[in-house]
Coordinates of C-alpha atoms in Angstrom, one line a residue:
M15 CA -23.0 -35.9 7.7
Y16 CA -20.5 -34.8 9.6
L17 CA -17.4 -36.1 9.3
S18 CA -14.6 -34.5 8.9
L19 CA -10.9 -35.2 8.1
T20 CA -8.3 -33.9 10.2
F21 CA -6.5 -30.9 9.3
F22 CA -3.3 -32.8 7.4
S23 CA -0.4 -31.9 6.3
L24 CA 1.5 -33.7 3.6
N25 CA 5.2 -33.5 4.5
R26 CA 7.5 -34.0 2.4
K27 CA 11.7 -35.8 3.3
K28 CA 14.2 -35.7 1.4
M29 CA 14.9 -39.0 0.3
N30 CA 19.2 -38.7 -1.0
L31 CA 21.3 -36.3 -0.7
K32 CA 21.6 -38.9 -4.9
S33 CA 19.0 -38.6 -5.5
E34 CA 17.1 -35.4 -4.4
R35 CA 13.9 -35.9 -4.2
R36 CA 11.4 -35.5 -2.1
G37 CA 9.3 -37.7 -1.4
I38 CA 4.6 -37.6 0.0
H39 CA 4.5 -38.3 4.1
V40 CA 1.5 -38.5 6.3
D41 CA 1.7 -40.1 10.0
Q42 CA -1.2 -42.2 10.8
S43 CA -1.9 -39.2 13.7
E44 CA -2.4 -36.5 11.2
L45 CA -5.9 -39.2 9.1
L46 CA -7.7 -38.8 12.9
C47 CA -9.8 -36.0 14.2
K48 CA -7.7 -33.1 15.6
K49 CA -9.9 -33.9 19.1
G50 CA -7.8 -37.0 19.9
C51 CA -11.0 -39.2 19.7
G52 CA -8.9 -42.2 18.6
Y53 CA -11.7 -42.0 14.9
Y54 CA -10.4 -41.2 11.5
G55 CA -11.4 -37.2 10.9
N56 CA -12.0 -36.0 6.8
P57 CA -11.5 -32.0 5.4
A58 CA -15.1 -31.0 4.8
W59 CA -15.8 -30.9 8.6
Q60 CA -12.9 -28.8 9.2
G61 CA -10.7 -31.8 10.7
F62 CA -13.0 -33.4 12.9
C63 CA -14.6 -36.7 12.9
S64 CA -18.7 -37.7 12.7
K65 CA -19.4 -37.5 16.1
C66 CA -16.6 -34.3 17.3
W67 CA -18.7 -32.3 14.6
R68 CA -21.7 -33.1 15.3
E69 CA -20.8 -31.9 18.7
E70 CA -18.8 -28.3 17.7
Y71 CA -22.0 -27.7 14.9
H72 CA -24.8 -28.0 18.0
K73 CA -21.8 -25.8 20.0
A74 CA -21.8 -23.3 17.3
R75 CA -25.8 -24.2 16.8
Q76 CA -26.8 -22.9 19.8
K77 CA -24.1 -19.7 20.6
Q78 CA -25.6 -19.0 17.4
I79 CA -29.8 -19.0 18.3
Q80 CA -28.3 -17.3 21.7
E81 CA -27.1 -14.7 19.6
D82 CA -30.7 -13.8 17.9
W83 CA -32.3 -14.3 21.1
E84 CA -29.9 -11.1 22.9
L85 CA -30.9 -9.5 19.9
A86 CA -34.3 -9.7 19.4
E87 CA -34.8 -8.5 23.3
R88 CA -32.2 -5.6 22.4
L89 CA -34.1 -4.5 19.5
Q90 CA -37.6 -4.5 21.3
R91 CA -35.9 -2.8 24.4
E92 CA -35.3 -0.2 21.9
E93 CA -38.4 -0.6 20.3
E94 CA -40.5 0.2 23.8
E95 CA -38.2 2.3 24.6
A96 CA -38.8 4.9 21.3
Y97 CA -42.7 4.6 21.9
A98 CA -41.9 4.9 26.0
S99 CA -40.4 8.4 24.7
S100 CA -43.0 9.5 21.8
Q101 CA -46.5 8.5 23.9
S102 CA -47.2 6.2 21.3
T103 CA -51.0 5.1 22.5
Q104 CA -51.9 2.1 24.1
G105 CA -53.4 0.2 21.0
A106 CA -50.0 0.5 19.0
Q107 CA -48.0 -0.9 21.9
S108 CA -50.0 -3.8 21.9
L109 CA -50.0 -3.9 18.6
T110 CA -45.4 -3.5 18.2
F111 CA -46.1 -6.1 21.9
S112 CA -47.7 -8.2 19.0
K113 CA -46.0 -8.9 17.2
F114 CA -42.8 -9.9 18.8
E115 CA -45.3 -12.5 20.5
E116 CA -45.2 -13.7 17.0
K117 CA -41.5 -13.4 16.2
K118 CA -40.7 -15.0 19.5
T119 CA -42.6 -17.8 19.5
N120 CA -41.5 -18.1 15.1
E121 CA -37.9 -18.5 16.7
K122 CA -39.0 -21.1 19.5
T123 CA -40.7 -23.1 17.3
R124 CA -37.1 -22.5 15.5
K125 CA -35.0 -24.2 18.5
V126 CA -36.7 -27.7 18.2
T127 CA -33.8 -30.8 17.7
T128 CA -33.3 -32.3 14.7
V129 CA -34.8 -35.3 15.5
K130 CA -38.4 -34.0 16.2
K131 CA -38.2 -31.4 12.6
F132 CA -37.0 -34.1 10.8
F133 CA -39.8 -36.3 12.4
T134 CA -42.5 -33.8 12.4
A135 CA -44.0 -33.1 8.5
S136 CA -44.1 -29.8 6.8
S137 CA -46.4 -27.2 6.6
R138 CA -45.7 -26.2 3.5
A139 CA -45.2 -29.9 1.9
G140 CA -48.6 -30.1 0.0
A141 CA -47.7 -26.6 -2.0
K142 CA -44.2 -27.2 -2.5
K143 CA -43.8 -31.3 -3.9
A144 CA -45.5 -31.0 -7.1
E145 CA -43.1 -27.9 -7.5
I146 CA -40.0 -30.2 -7.2
Q147 CA -41.2 -33.2 -8.7
E148 CA -42.0 -30.4 -12.0
A149 CA -38.7 -28.7 -11.9
K150 CA -36.9 -32.1 -11.2
A151 CA -39.1 -35.1 -12.9
P152 CA -36.1 -37.1 -15.3
S153 CA -36.3 -38.5 -18.7
P154 CA -38.0 -41.3 -19.3
S155 CA -36.3 -43.7 -20.0
I156 CA -34.1 -42.9 -16.9
N157 CA -37.1 -42.7 -14.7
R158 CA -37.9 -46.6 -15.8
Q159 CA -34.1 -47.8 -15.2
A160 CA -34.6 -45.9 -11.4
S161 CA -37.1 -47.6 -11.2
I162 CA -36.3 -51.1 -12.1
E163 CA -33.2 -50.5 -9.3
T164 CA -35.5 -49.7 -6.8
D165 CA -37.7 -52.1 -7.0
R166 CA -34.8 -54.9 -6.7
V167 CA -32.3 -53.0 -3.4
S168 CA -36.6 -53.2 -2.3
K169 CA -37.3 -57.1 -3.1
E170 CA -33.7 -58.2 -1.5
F171 CA -34.2 -55.5 1.9
I172 CA -37.5 -56.9 2.0
E173 CA -36.7 -60.7 2.3
F174 CA -33.1 -58.9 4.4
L175 CA -35.3 -58.0 6.6
K176 CA -37.9 -61.3 7.3
T177 CA -34.8 -63.0 9.6
Y178 CA -35.2 -59.7 11.3
H179 CA -39.0 -60.9 12.0
K180 CA -40.8 -57.9 15.0
P181 CA -37.7 -55.8 14.6
G182 CA -38.1 -55.9 10.8
Q183 CA -41.3 -55.1 10.5
D184 CA -40.3 -52.0 13.1
I185 CA -37.4 -50.9 10.9
Y186 CA -39.3 -51.7 7.5
K187 CA -42.2 -48.8 9.3
Q188 CA -39.2 -46.1 9.9
C189 CA -37.7 -45.6 6.6
K190 CA -40.8 -45.2 4.7
L191 CA -40.9 -42.4 7.5
F192 CA -38.3 -41.2 6.7
L193 CA -38.4 -41.3 2.9
D194 CA -42.0 -40.0 3.4
T195 CA -40.9 -37.4 5.4
M196 CA -37.6 -36.4 3.5
N197 CA -39.9 -36.5 0.4
H198 CA -41.7 -33.7 1.7
K199 CA -38.1 -32.1 2.9
R200 CA -37.2 -31.1 -0.5
D201 CA -36.7 -27.5 0.2
L202 CA -34.1 -28.2 3.1
S203 CA -30.9 -26.6 2.0
I204 CA -27.8 -30.5 1.9
E205 CA -26.6 -30.0 5.3
E206 CA -29.7 -30.1 6.3
Q207 CA -31.0 -33.6 5.1
S208 CA -27.4 -34.6 5.4
E209 CA -28.3 -34.0 9.4
C210 CA -31.6 -35.6 9.4
A211 CA -30.0 -39.2 7.5
Q212 CA -27.2 -39.0 9.9
D213 CA -29.6 -39.9 13.5
F214 CA -32.3 -41.5 11.3
Y215 CA -28.5 -44.0 11.4
Q216 CA -27.6 -43.5 14.7
N217 CA -31.6 -43.9 16.3
V218 CA -32.1 -46.8 14.2
A219 CA -28.5 -48.0 15.5
E220 CA -29.5 -47.1 18.6
K221 CA -32.9 -49.2 18.9
L222 CA -31.5 -52.4 17.3
Q223 CA -28.7 -52.1 20.3
T224 CA -31.2 -51.7 23.6
R225 CA -35.2 -51.8 22.5
W226 CA -34.8 -54.8 19.8
K227 CA -31.1 -57.1 21.1
V228 CA -29.5 -57.1 17.7
P229 CA -26.2 -58.1 17.7
P230 CA -23.0 -55.9 17.3
E231 CA -22.7 -57.9 14.2
K232 CA -26.0 -58.5 12.8
V233 CA -26.7 -54.1 13.6
E234 CA -24.1 -53.5 10.7
K235 CA -25.6 -55.7 8.8
A236 CA -28.5 -54.3 8.9
M237 CA -27.3 -51.0 8.6
D238 CA -25.4 -51.3 5.0
Q239 CA -29.2 -52.6 4.0
I240 CA -30.9 -49.6 5.4
E241 CA -28.1 -47.4 3.5
K242 CA -28.4 -49.4 0.6
Y243 CA -31.9 -49.6 0.5
I244 CA -32.5 -45.6 1.6
M245 CA -29.9 -44.2 -0.9
T246 CA -31.2 -45.6 -3.6
R247 CA -34.7 -44.3 -3.4
Q248 CA -32.6 -40.8 -2.8
Y249 CA -29.1 -40.4 -5.0
K250 CA -31.4 -38.6 -7.6
Y251 CA -32.2 -35.5 -5.2
V252 CA -29.0 -35.5 -3.2
F253 CA -26.4 -36.5 -5.3
C254 CA -24.3 -33.7 -6.7
P255 CA -27.3 -30.8 -6.3
E256 CA -28.2 -28.0 -7.7
T257 CA -28.0 -25.5 -5.1
T258 CA -24.6 -26.4 -4.1
D259 CA -21.3 -26.1 -5.7
D260 CA -20.0 -30.0 -6.5
E261 CA -20.7 -30.0 -10.4
K262 CA -17.6 -26.5 -9.7
K263 CA -15.1 -28.1 -7.9
D264 CA -16.0 -31.3 -9.6
L265 CA -14.5 -29.0 -13.3
A266 CA -11.7 -27.5 -11.2
V267 CA -10.4 -30.5 -10.4
Q268 CA -10.8 -32.0 -13.7
K269 CA -9.2 -29.5 -15.2
R270 CA -6.4 -29.5 -12.9
I271 CA -5.6 -33.2 -12.9
R272 CA -5.8 -31.7 -17.0
A273 CA -2.5 -29.7 -16.1
L274 CA -0.5 -32.1 -14.4
H275 CA -0.8 -34.4 -17.3
W276 CA 3.1 -34.2 -17.7
V277 CA 3.2 -35.5 -14.1
T278 CA 6.6 -38.6 -13.3
P279 CA 6.3 -41.4 -11.3
Q280 CA 10.4 -40.1 -10.3
M281 CA 8.1 -36.6 -9.9
L282 CA 6.4 -37.6 -6.5
C283 CA 8.7 -41.3 -5.6
V284 CA 6.0 -43.5 -7.1
P285 CA 7.5 -46.9 -6.1
V286 CA 6.1 -49.0 -8.7
N287 CA 7.3 -50.4 -11.6
E288 CA 4.9 -50.6 -14.6
E289 CA 7.3 -52.5 -17.1
I290 CA 6.5 -55.2 -14.6
P291 CA 3.2 -57.2 -16.6
E292 CA 2.2 -57.5 -13.1
V293 CA 2.5 -54.6 -11.7
S294 CA 1.1 -53.0 -15.4
D295 CA -2.0 -55.0 -14.3
M296 CA -2.8 -54.0 -10.4
V297 CA -2.6 -50.7 -11.9
V298 CA -4.7 -50.9 -14.9
K299 CA -7.1 -52.2 -12.8
A300 CA -6.6 -49.9 -9.5
I301 CA -7.8 -47.0 -12.6
T302 CA -10.3 -49.0 -13.2
D303 CA -12.0 -49.1 -9.8
I304 CA -11.4 -45.6 -9.5
I305 CA -13.5 -44.8 -12.1
E306 CA -15.9 -46.6 -11.2
M307 CA -16.9 -44.6 -8.1
D308 CA -18.8 -43.1 -10.0
S309 CA -21.5 -46.0 -11.7
K310 CA -22.2 -46.6 -8.2
R311 CA -25.5 -45.4 -6.3
V312 CA -24.7 -46.2 -2.8
P313 CA -22.3 -44.4 -0.7
R314 CA -20.9 -48.1 0.9
D315 CA -21.0 -49.8 -2.9
K316 CA -18.6 -46.8 -3.9
L317 CA -16.1 -46.9 -0.2
A318 CA -15.8 -50.2 -2.2
C319 CA -14.3 -49.5 -5.3
I320 CA -12.2 -47.7 -3.2
T321 CA -11.1 -50.0 -0.7
K322 CA -10.7 -52.1 -4.1
C323 CA -8.0 -49.9 -5.8
S324 CA -6.3 -49.1 -3.3
K325 CA -5.5 -52.7 -2.6
H326 CA -4.5 -53.2 -5.9
I327 CA -1.8 -50.3 -5.3
F328 CA -0.2 -52.4 -2.3
N329 CA -0.4 -55.7 -4.4
A330 CA 0.6 -53.4 -7.2
I331 CA 4.1 -51.6 -4.4
K332 CA 4.8 -55.1 -3.2
I333 CA 5.5 -57.3 -6.8
T334 CA 7.7 -54.4 -7.9
K335 CA 9.9 -53.4 -4.0
N336 CA 9.2 -57.8 -3.0
E337 CA 8.7 -56.5 0.5
P338 CA 5.1 -55.3 2.6
A339 CA 3.8 -51.6 1.6
S340 CA 4.0 -48.8 3.9
A341 CA 2.0 -45.9 4.8
D342 CA 4.5 -43.8 3.0
D343 CA 4.9 -45.8 -0.4
F344 CA 0.8 -45.6 -0.6
L345 CA -0.1 -42.0 -0.3
P346 CA 2.0 -41.1 -3.3
T347 CA 0.8 -44.2 -5.5
L348 CA -2.3 -43.3 -5.1
I349 CA -1.8 -39.5 -6.0
Y350 CA -0.9 -40.6 -8.9
I351 CA -3.3 -43.4 -10.1
V352 CA -5.9 -40.5 -9.4
L353 CA -3.9 -37.8 -11.9
K354 CA -3.5 -41.2 -14.2
G355 CA -6.8 -42.1 -14.5
N356 CA -8.8 -38.4 -13.9
P357 CA -12.1 -39.6 -12.2
P358 CA -15.7 -38.5 -13.8
R359 CA -17.1 -36.1 -10.9
L360 CA -14.3 -36.9 -8.2
Q361 CA -15.8 -33.9 -6.2
S362 CA -18.9 -35.1 -5.6
N363 CA -18.7 -38.6 -5.1
I364 CA -16.7 -37.2 -1.7
Q365 CA -19.0 -35.7 -1.1
Y366 CA -22.3 -37.7 -1.4
I367 CA -19.9 -40.3 0.8
T368 CA -19.0 -37.7 3.7
R369 CA -22.1 -36.8 3.6
F370 CA -24.4 -39.5 3.6
C371 CA -22.4 -43.1 4.1
N372 CA -22.6 -44.7 7.5
P373 CA -20.7 -42.6 9.1
S374 CA -18.9 -45.9 11.5
R375 CA -17.5 -46.8 8.4
L376 CA -15.8 -43.9 8.5
M377 CA -15.3 -43.2 11.3
T378 CA -12.9 -46.6 11.8
G379 CA -12.0 -49.3 9.4
E380 CA -10.2 -50.1 6.6
D381 CA -12.7 -47.8 4.5
G382 CA -12.4 -45.1 6.7
Y383 CA -8.9 -45.1 6.4
Y384 CA -8.5 -45.4 2.6
F385 CA -11.3 -42.7 2.0
T386 CA -8.8 -40.5 4.0
N387 CA -6.1 -41.6 1.9
L388 CA -8.2 -40.3 -1.6
C389 CA -9.6 -37.2 1.2
C390 CA -5.4 -36.5 1.1
A391 CA -4.1 -37.6 -2.6
V392 CA -7.2 -34.1 -4.2
A393 CA -6.1 -31.4 -1.4
F394 CA -1.9 -32.5 -2.8
I395 CA -3.7 -32.3 -5.8
E396 CA -5.4 -29.4 -5.3
K397 CA -2.3 -27.7 -3.3
L398 CA -0.1 -29.0 -6.3
D399 CA 3.0 -27.0 -6.5
A400 CA 6.7 -26.3 -7.7
Q401 CA 8.1 -26.6 -4.4
S402 CA 6.4 -29.6 -3.7
L403 CA 8.0 -31.8 -7.3
N404 CA 11.5 -30.1 -5.8
L405 CA 11.5 -27.6 -8.9
S406 CA 12.3 -25.2 -10.3
Q407 CA 9.4 -22.0 -10.9
E408 CA 9.8 -21.3 -13.6
D409 CA 10.3 -25.2 -14.8
F410 CA 6.9 -25.9 -13.0
D411 CA 5.0 -23.2 -14.7
R412 CA 6.6 -24.1 -18.4
F413 CA 5.3 -28.1 -18.0
M414 CA 2.0 -26.6 -16.8
T415 CA 1.7 -24.1 -19.7
G416 CA 3.1 -26.6 -22.5
Q417 CA 5.8 -25.1 -23.4
T418 CA 8.3 -27.6 -22.6
S419 CA 8.2 -31.6 -21.5
P420 CA 10.0 -33.0 -18.2
K421 CA 13.5 -33.6 -19.5
K422 CA 13.4 -37.7 -20.1
Q423 CA 16.1 -39.8 -18.7
E424 CA 18.9 -40.7 -21.1
S425 CA 19.3 -43.9 -23.0
D426 CA 22.6 -45.0 -20.5
S427 CA 20.8 -44.7 -17.2
F428 CA 17.9 -47.1 -18.4
S429 CA 17.3 -50.5 -17.0
P430 CA 17.9 -53.3 -18.4
E431 CA 14.1 -54.5 -17.9
V432 CA 12.8 -51.3 -19.8
C433 CA 11.5 -51.9 -23.5
L434 CA 12.7 -50.9 -26.7
G435 CA 8.9 -49.1 -27.7
V436 CA 10.2 -46.7 -23.6
K437 CA 13.9 -45.7 -24.9
Q438 CA 12.6 -45.1 -28.0
M439 CA 9.7 -43.1 -26.7
Y440 CA 12.3 -41.2 -24.9
K441 CA 14.8 -40.2 -27.6
N442 CA 11.9 -39.2 -29.6
L443 CA 10.5 -36.6 -26.1
D444 CA 14.2 -35.5 -26.1
L445 CA 14.5 -34.3 -29.8
L446 CA 11.0 -33.4 -29.9
S447 CA 12.3 -31.0 -27.0
Q448 CA 16.0 -29.9 -29.1
L449 CA 13.9 -30.0 -31.6
N450 CA 11.8 -26.6 -29.9
E451 CA 14.3 -25.0 -28.3
R452 CA 16.0 -25.0 -32.2
Q453 CA 12.7 -23.6 -33.1
E454 CA 12.5 -20.9 -31.1
R455 CA 16.3 -19.6 -32.0
I456 CA 15.3 -19.6 -35.2
V457 CA 11.8 -17.6 -35.2
N458 CA 14.0 -15.2 -32.4
E459 CA 17.0 -15.5 -35.3
A460 CA 14.5 -14.8 -37.8
K461 CA 12.9 -11.7 -37.1
K462 CA 16.6 -9.8 -35.9
L463 CA 17.1 -10.6 -39.5
E464 CA 14.5 -9.3 -40.7
K465 CA 15.0 -5.5 -38.2
D466 CA 18.6 -5.5 -39.5
L467 CA 16.8 -5.9 -43.1
I468 CA 15.2 -3.1 -42.8
D469 CA 16.8 -0.8 -41.0
W470 CA 20.2 -1.1 -43.3
T471 CA 17.4 -0.4 -46.9
D472 CA 16.8 2.6 -44.5
G473 CA 20.3 3.1 -43.9
I474 CA 20.8 2.8 -47.7
T475 CA 17.6 5.7 -49.1
K476 CA 18.8 8.2 -46.7
E477 CA 22.4 8.1 -48.0
V478 CA 21.0 7.9 -51.3
Q479 CA 18.9 11.2 -50.8
D480 CA 21.7 12.6 -48.8
I481 CA 23.8 12.5 -51.7
V482 CA 21.8 14.1 -54.7
E483 CA 20.8 17.0 -52.4
K484 CA 24.6 17.4 -52.2
Y485 CA 25.0 16.8 -55.7
P486 CA 21.8 17.4 -57.9
L487 CA 22.1 15.8 -61.4
E488 CA 22.3 18.8 -64.4
I489 CA 21.2 16.9 -67.5
K490 CA 22.8 18.8 -70.2
P491 CA 21.6 18.5 -73.9
K492 CA 22.3 16.3 -76.9
N493 CA 25.3 16.7 -79.0
Q494 CA 24.3 16.1 -82.6
A495 CA 24.1 13.3 -84.4
L496 CA 27.3 12.2 -86.7
A497 CA 26.6 10.9 -90.5
A498 CA 27.8 7.8 -91.8
I499 CA 30.5 7.6 -94.0
D500 CA 28.6 5.6 -96.7
S501 CA 25.7 8.3 -96.3
E502 CA 24.3 10.6 -99.5
N503 CA 25.0 13.7 -97.2
V504 CA 25.4 17.1 -99.7
E505 CA 27.6 18.7 -97.2
N506 CA 30.0 16.5 -96.7
D507 CA 31.2 16.4 -100.1
K508 CA 35.2 16.8 -99.2
L509 CA 35.1 13.7 -98.5
P510 CA 35.8 10.8 -101.7
P511 CA 33.4 9.5 -103.6
P512 CA 33.4 5.9 -102.6
L513 CA 35.4 3.2 -104.2
Q514 CA 33.7 1.6 -107.9
P515 CA 34.4 -1.2 -109.1
Q516 CA 36.4 -2.0 -112.1
V517 CA 36.9 -4.2 -114.8
Y518 CA 40.4 -5.0 -116.7
A519 CA 40.7 -7.2 -120.4
G520 CA 43.8 -9.1 -120.2

């Protein structure tokens, strides 16, 4: 589908000099097609709406075909001149010309319109069909689940068409022909399959209005049922196909959102107070709806989840501010909901809706408006930087790497409505931040002390070595030991004899 969302700019406006925070602002005109047709655009198609993108696409395609024809003619002339100059045989010239005619015929067959190409059976269908079914055959459990839902949707579609009588039979035949043709064209790129689906929507809508004279309100209901019937049967083939990089984009967005877990509502200027029970319930419902989008198979049902999520956001803002929410309040809150919910396969769902949804829903109405804002929110998250949050690049890098967390509010600045648990949580976060800083200082001082000890040891060792070299140690012979006084030593005969005890008679 060639829905194009305008190239938007997420301008940040300054709130006031005291807060010095930046808001996320987008004008209504920035969501519209950049060609000025009045419909909503989409970034997947360079800022154009569905109609304008198809016009630009066909112009570029025709230009490319014309350039290819000119190149082929120039090469043919050069080839003919080369053969003429070399005086080649007539047989070789006729053979070359026949090959060129064959190439020229093949080019003409590829210039058919998309509708004719879509309703033309593929020559390779017989060989490709078995290969594709064998390569992409899902598990039996998935087949059973898909068949049950497919049968249910088919019965509902047939019951719905009974109310249209004769047009209903023709619609059913057209849908069956479309599904059969899509099964034979699995080798087409996802863009070509999307183009086929959009052409089919347009042709059926025109037939309902012109040939079968169906009222506009019934045309819209019929197109919704047609989309539901077709995309339920085609979902497993066209959602996040292996030939695209949708899965890679999903993982990149998921990793990006996880890295931004530290972003607070105050940084985004989100006018939502989750301490109010009603507001907290609305936030939870909004997150549930945006996550539930991935479980739906029909583009219209996925859009309905986005719309319900957006309405819960508007209600949460209204309860918090006691006044209706504005667009400047809605977009930051939607960004916060996406960051907090981290919906699965976000880019795949956006691409699926863009490619295969009924274009009238995305070009006008509240579904188109909310979907455009979701695309803006995802693009803002992908390009979020320090300036967007009014932070220094150093702080932003530290927050992204997990080295520290944003400074929380002081306990005195909390409003009276804040519960004790939240205050205690902020105090604990501040304490952890302080402990982290103290630990870093201790580690640095310990490394410095270790270096000082090594230097001191080396210095003492050097001084000792210098002293030893300057004053070498001389070992003198040991002096002769003196004999004990009371020992029986003949050499000490000059000593008086030892005293003997004497007994006196009284």
